[in-house]
Amino acid sequence: MATNPPTDTTSGLGAGLIWFDGAMVPEAEAKVSVLTHALHYGTSVFEGIRAYATDRGAAVFRLREHSQRLLESAKILGMKPSWTVDVIDRAIVDTVKANERPSCYIRPLIWYGPESLGINPARNQLHFMVATLPWGVYLGEEAVRKGARLMTSSWRRSSGDIMPTKSKAGGNYVNSVLANSEARENGFDEALLLDKEGFVAEGSGENIFFLKGGTLYAIAHSVNLRGITRDTVIQLAKDMGTPFETTMAVRDELYTADEVFMVGTAAEVTPIASIDRRPIGAGVAGPYSLAMRERYLEATAGKLPEYQRWLTYVAD
Ligand code: PPE
């Protein structure tokens, strides 16, 4: 016997008004067909963006870079969206404004609709939505305060000849979900994914940095996502005068680092206390990681004049 369809309109994620193919609709009405191509084959591309509270109201952090990456993700999948980067920027700002949010997490999504079933998406139309959600600290307050506990996943990050790893494609995230679930089920906060050769790739939704002997290292670009927070942190580190390099690294180099931290729009800057139960440095959130987190949060909150260029004020 089929169960009754849900009728409770108060349930949901608290997304309020969602920009859906050009209209602002309440979350409960922002519905799609069960025959949506993306639901069957993972043929969607998305972004994760944050808007921060500033003394001039909400400001979206690095909006243009996220909108551009959304279109690049679509291009990699061979999608031909009609929305320009300006339209995407506007939809995002309008959604934050419509929901009167002081700060939020923003989730834009482009996906193939239900016009035909079967792998070939040639006849499927593209749709676009922007939802905003009240998200707090991604890996939890405690993980930030004490440092998160990582576990090397038994799942490897997909290689570039199997999945388009530079695209934030929905289907790619099955890999992240498997790795993250495995880590959580084993009592860890987050997964560390290696690539097929055993080099450190990234977290399930974060890029990785480590500090050793006073030099900051970012994991070089290969199968990891071209993270916007990674780019922000590199610029902040350079401006702070920290010696900096990009490198490939096997997991041993993280075990013996002075500090390790993860970065991402959702995770912001999250210090790592241990990996595979080996304490990193003193086994607590490291001082450089915490200072970088502080600097990042000041930049996102519009408190640092030199980084105002990264903010789009919703009220302007
Ligand atoms: N790697 C992956 C695989 C990834 O998904 C993200 C973002 C990053 C690195 C960092 O990228 P950036 O946000 O541009 O610095 N992960 C998003 C999804 C998180 C989720 O749970 O969903 C995010 O942080 O918004």
XYZ file of C-alpha atoms and ligand atoms in Angstrom, residues 46-50 66 69 105-107 135 138 157 165 168 173 176 193 202-208 223-232 263-268 296, ligand 1:
67
model
C 25.403 22.886 -8.095
C 27.202 25.475 -6.011
C 27.629 26.104 -2.315
C 27.918 29.781 -1.426
C 27.619 31.736 1.802
C 30.766 30.797 -7.686
C 32.128 27.859 -11.566
C 24.124 29.126 2.920
C 23.104 29.382 -0.722
C 22.496 26.384 -2.966
C 23.316 26.793 8.018
C 29.402 22.677 9.017
C 38.429 10.149 -4.985
C 36.069 15.928 -10.894
C 30.349 20.140 -9.034
C 28.840 13.425 -4.854
C 31.597 12.097 -1.189
C 40.052 10.969 0.340
C 40.598 16.352 -0.482
C 37.847 15.900 2.081
C 34.312 14.878 1.105
C 33.538 18.598 0.685
C 36.752 20.455 1.565
C 40.246 21.187 0.265
C 43.237 20.461 2.477
C 41.375 15.505 -9.055
C 40.373 17.863 -6.225
C 37.816 20.616 -6.713
C 39.209 24.029 -7.669
C 38.056 25.415 -4.352
C 37.213 29.072 -3.985
C 37.976 28.988 -0.251
C 41.325 27.404 -1.114
C 42.041 30.402 -3.322
C 40.879 32.816 -0.597
C 38.661 24.637 3.898
C 35.431 25.019 1.984
C 32.462 27.311 1.714
C 30.495 25.190 4.164
C 33.467 24.153 6.365
C 35.084 27.630 6.197
C 38.784 34.262 7.018
N 36.072 19.820 -2.517
C 34.820 19.340 -2.644
C 34.639 17.945 -3.100
C 33.742 20.175 -2.361
O 32.498 19.706 -2.496
C 33.962 21.491 -1.910
C 32.808 22.378 -1.569
C 35.288 21.955 -1.796
C 36.316 21.085 -2.118
C 35.599 23.362 -1.402
O 35.216 24.252 -2.427
P 34.801 25.762 -2.132
O 33.511 25.761 -1.449
O 34.769 26.397 -3.481
O 35.885 26.335 -1.300
N 31.757 21.712 -0.881
C 30.461 22.325 -0.818
C 29.406 21.321 -0.475
C 29.220 20.951 0.936
C 27.976 20.120 1.111
O 27.813 19.492 2.167
O 27.137 20.104 0.215
C 30.475 23.549 0.067
O 31.376 23.731 0.869
O 29.569 24.357 -0.067
